[in-house]
Amino acid sequence: MKKILLTLSLLSFATLVYSQVNFYKIGLGAGIGTTISYADVQENSQGYAGYVTADYNLTAFASVGLEFQAGKINGGNIITNPHNRQFKNNYNALTLNGKVALGQFIDYERNNFLNVIKGLYLGVGIGAIKNKMNYIVRYKPNTQAEFPPLGYEFPGQDKSTELLMPVNLGMNFYFKDSYDQLRYILNINCQGNVTFGEGLDGYNDSLAIFSNKSPDLYSFLSVGIKYNFGPVGISKRIF
């Protein structure tokens, strides 16, 4: 009797804690969105960008992959900025990202609300950004006699390459194919990017009046699509 009870208990436990999900291991995606700069100028301006991704799906809800991003990051205003500073950066960025979604940890099959939010994910990455100033105000108008004829020159570089760390918060909406597999994904993503340098806005002035004391940041809010294909994997989720 004890052996029978023990066997039934083990079978019941195994049934409760494991759930199997099939998934495609390769994913390609693309999307567009808007950028907002948070740099050393006081005015945060909106730009635009696009991206493409190539991911390897470790499970149905966890992945690692490359993202290439290109677009514009703008900031400043020559009229309202007290130092007449303004920049327009045509940038490219390449990052390696890891992401994991809520579906990796929850039993969404028995709850409609959890099924809707199973694609909510967090991610972090590392990479590089290449900055190129399409336009930048390099000289403050001459208001003091000790400055050269063109005025005070703002230090900085028009071109630079820096280390970049993206942090992602987003939502995947999954759509199945005729084989009942998670083939298509609609993605909404909010990405915060920390740059390790002073090249994002092209200004690198040590004077205290410019408050150049923190890393340059920019956000990227995007919408995109992803197509999964390739070998089919089987993952088990533990609850």
Short mmCIF file of C-alpha atoms in Angstrom, two decimals, residues 31-143:
data_model
loop_
_atom_site.label_atom_id
_atom_site.label_comp_id
_atom_site.label_asym_id
_atom_site.label_seq_id
_atom_site.Cartn_x
_atom_site.Cartn_y
_atom_site.Cartn_z
CA GLY A 31 10.56 47.50 -36.55
CA ILE A 32 10.47 51.29 -36.36
CA GLY A 33 10.05 53.83 -33.61
CA THR A 34 10.98 57.14 -32.05
CA THR A 35 14.05 58.22 -30.09
CA ILE A 36 14.33 60.82 -27.34
CA SER A 37 17.68 62.12 -26.11
CA TYR A 38 18.65 62.74 -22.49
CA ALA A 39 22.07 64.29 -22.88
CA ASP A 40 23.95 67.45 -21.85
CA VAL A 41 21.55 69.89 -23.49
CA GLN A 42 18.44 70.96 -21.62
CA GLU A 43 15.88 70.28 -24.35
CA ASN A 44 15.00 66.68 -25.20
CA SER A 45 14.00 66.35 -28.84
CA GLN A 46 12.35 63.49 -30.73
CA GLY A 47 13.99 61.58 -33.56
CA TYR A 48 13.25 58.34 -35.35
CA ALA A 49 15.00 55.00 -35.94
CA GLY A 50 14.57 51.49 -37.27
CA TYR A 51 15.98 48.11 -36.28
CA VAL A 52 16.50 44.54 -37.41
CA THR A 53 17.11 41.57 -35.12
CA ALA A 54 18.35 38.00 -35.39
CA ASP A 55 17.59 35.86 -32.33
CA TYR A 56 18.29 32.35 -31.11
CA ASN A 57 15.39 31.13 -28.98
CA LEU A 58 16.68 29.19 -25.99
CA THR A 59 13.09 28.38 -25.01
CA ALA A 60 9.70 29.65 -26.15
CA PHE A 61 10.14 32.65 -23.83
CA ALA A 62 13.90 33.25 -23.56
CA SER A 63 16.31 34.36 -26.28
CA VAL A 64 19.70 35.83 -27.10
CA GLY A 65 20.36 37.76 -30.27
CA LEU A 66 21.86 40.63 -32.22
CA GLU A 67 20.11 43.93 -32.88
CA PHE A 68 21.19 46.53 -35.44
CA GLN A 69 19.69 49.97 -35.01
CA ALA A 70 19.98 53.10 -37.17
CA GLY A 71 18.35 56.51 -37.09
CA LYS A 72 18.49 60.01 -35.66
CA ILE A 73 18.92 61.34 -32.13
CA ASN A 74 18.26 65.05 -31.71
CA GLY A 75 18.56 67.53 -28.87
CA GLY A 76 18.80 71.16 -27.90
CA ASN A 77 17.34 74.34 -29.36
CA ILE A 78 19.34 77.33 -30.56
CA ILE A 79 16.51 79.67 -29.51
CA THR A 80 15.52 78.39 -26.06
CA ASN A 81 18.83 76.81 -24.99
CA PRO A 82 20.69 79.35 -22.80
CA HIS A 83 23.98 78.49 -24.57
CA ASN A 84 22.51 78.11 -28.08
CA ARG A 85 23.48 74.42 -28.21
CA GLN A 86 21.78 71.98 -30.56
CA PHE A 87 22.74 68.68 -32.22
CA LYS A 88 21.43 66.14 -34.73
CA ASN A 89 23.11 62.74 -34.56
CA ASN A 90 22.83 60.16 -37.35
CA TYR A 91 23.73 57.01 -35.42
CA ASN A 92 24.22 53.27 -35.88
CA ALA A 93 24.24 50.76 -33.03
CA LEU A 94 24.93 47.03 -32.77
CA THR A 95 24.13 45.16 -29.55
CA LEU A 96 23.92 41.62 -28.16
CA ASN A 97 20.76 41.21 -26.08
CA GLY A 98 19.27 38.63 -23.75
CA LYS A 99 15.54 38.60 -22.96
CA VAL A 100 13.24 36.47 -20.81
CA ALA A 101 9.44 36.66 -20.72
CA LEU A 102 6.92 35.98 -17.98
CA GLY A 103 5.70 32.87 -19.77
CA GLN A 104 8.92 31.14 -18.73
CA PHE A 105 7.77 31.13 -15.10
CA ILE A 106 3.96 31.05 -14.99
CA ASP A 107 1.21 28.54 -15.78
CA TYR A 108 -0.65 30.74 -18.27
CA GLU A 109 -2.68 27.91 -19.84
CA ARG A 110 -5.20 27.88 -16.99
CA ASN A 111 -5.71 31.63 -16.65
CA ASN A 112 -6.88 34.01 -19.38
CA PHE A 113 -5.17 37.06 -17.86
CA LEU A 114 -1.84 35.28 -17.48
CA ASN A 115 -2.17 34.02 -21.04
CA VAL A 116 -2.44 37.63 -22.27
CA ILE A 117 0.60 38.86 -20.33
CA LYS A 118 2.82 35.79 -20.85
CA GLY A 119 4.84 37.79 -23.40
CA LEU A 120 5.81 40.55 -20.95
CA TYR A 121 9.61 40.52 -20.83
CA LEU A 122 12.77 42.14 -19.51
CA GLY A 123 16.16 42.21 -21.19
CA VAL A 124 19.63 43.68 -21.07
CA GLY A 125 22.46 43.87 -23.56
CA ILE A 126 25.88 45.23 -24.46
CA GLY A 127 27.27 46.67 -27.66
CA ALA A 128 28.52 49.80 -29.38
CA ILE A 129 27.08 52.97 -30.89
CA LYS A 130 28.63 54.96 -33.73
CA ASN A 131 27.80 58.67 -33.55
CA LYS A 132 27.95 61.10 -36.48
CA MET A 133 26.80 64.70 -36.08
CA ASN A 134 24.71 65.72 -39.06
CA TYR A 135 24.38 69.18 -37.48
CA ILE A 136 25.83 70.73 -34.33
CA VAL A 137 26.31 74.24 -32.95
CA ARG A 138 30.02 74.47 -32.16
CA TYR A 139 30.27 78.14 -31.22
CA LYS A 140 28.41 80.22 -28.69
CA PRO A 141 27.88 83.78 -30.00
CA ASN A 142 30.64 86.16 -28.93
CA THR A 143 29.37 88.08 -25.93
#
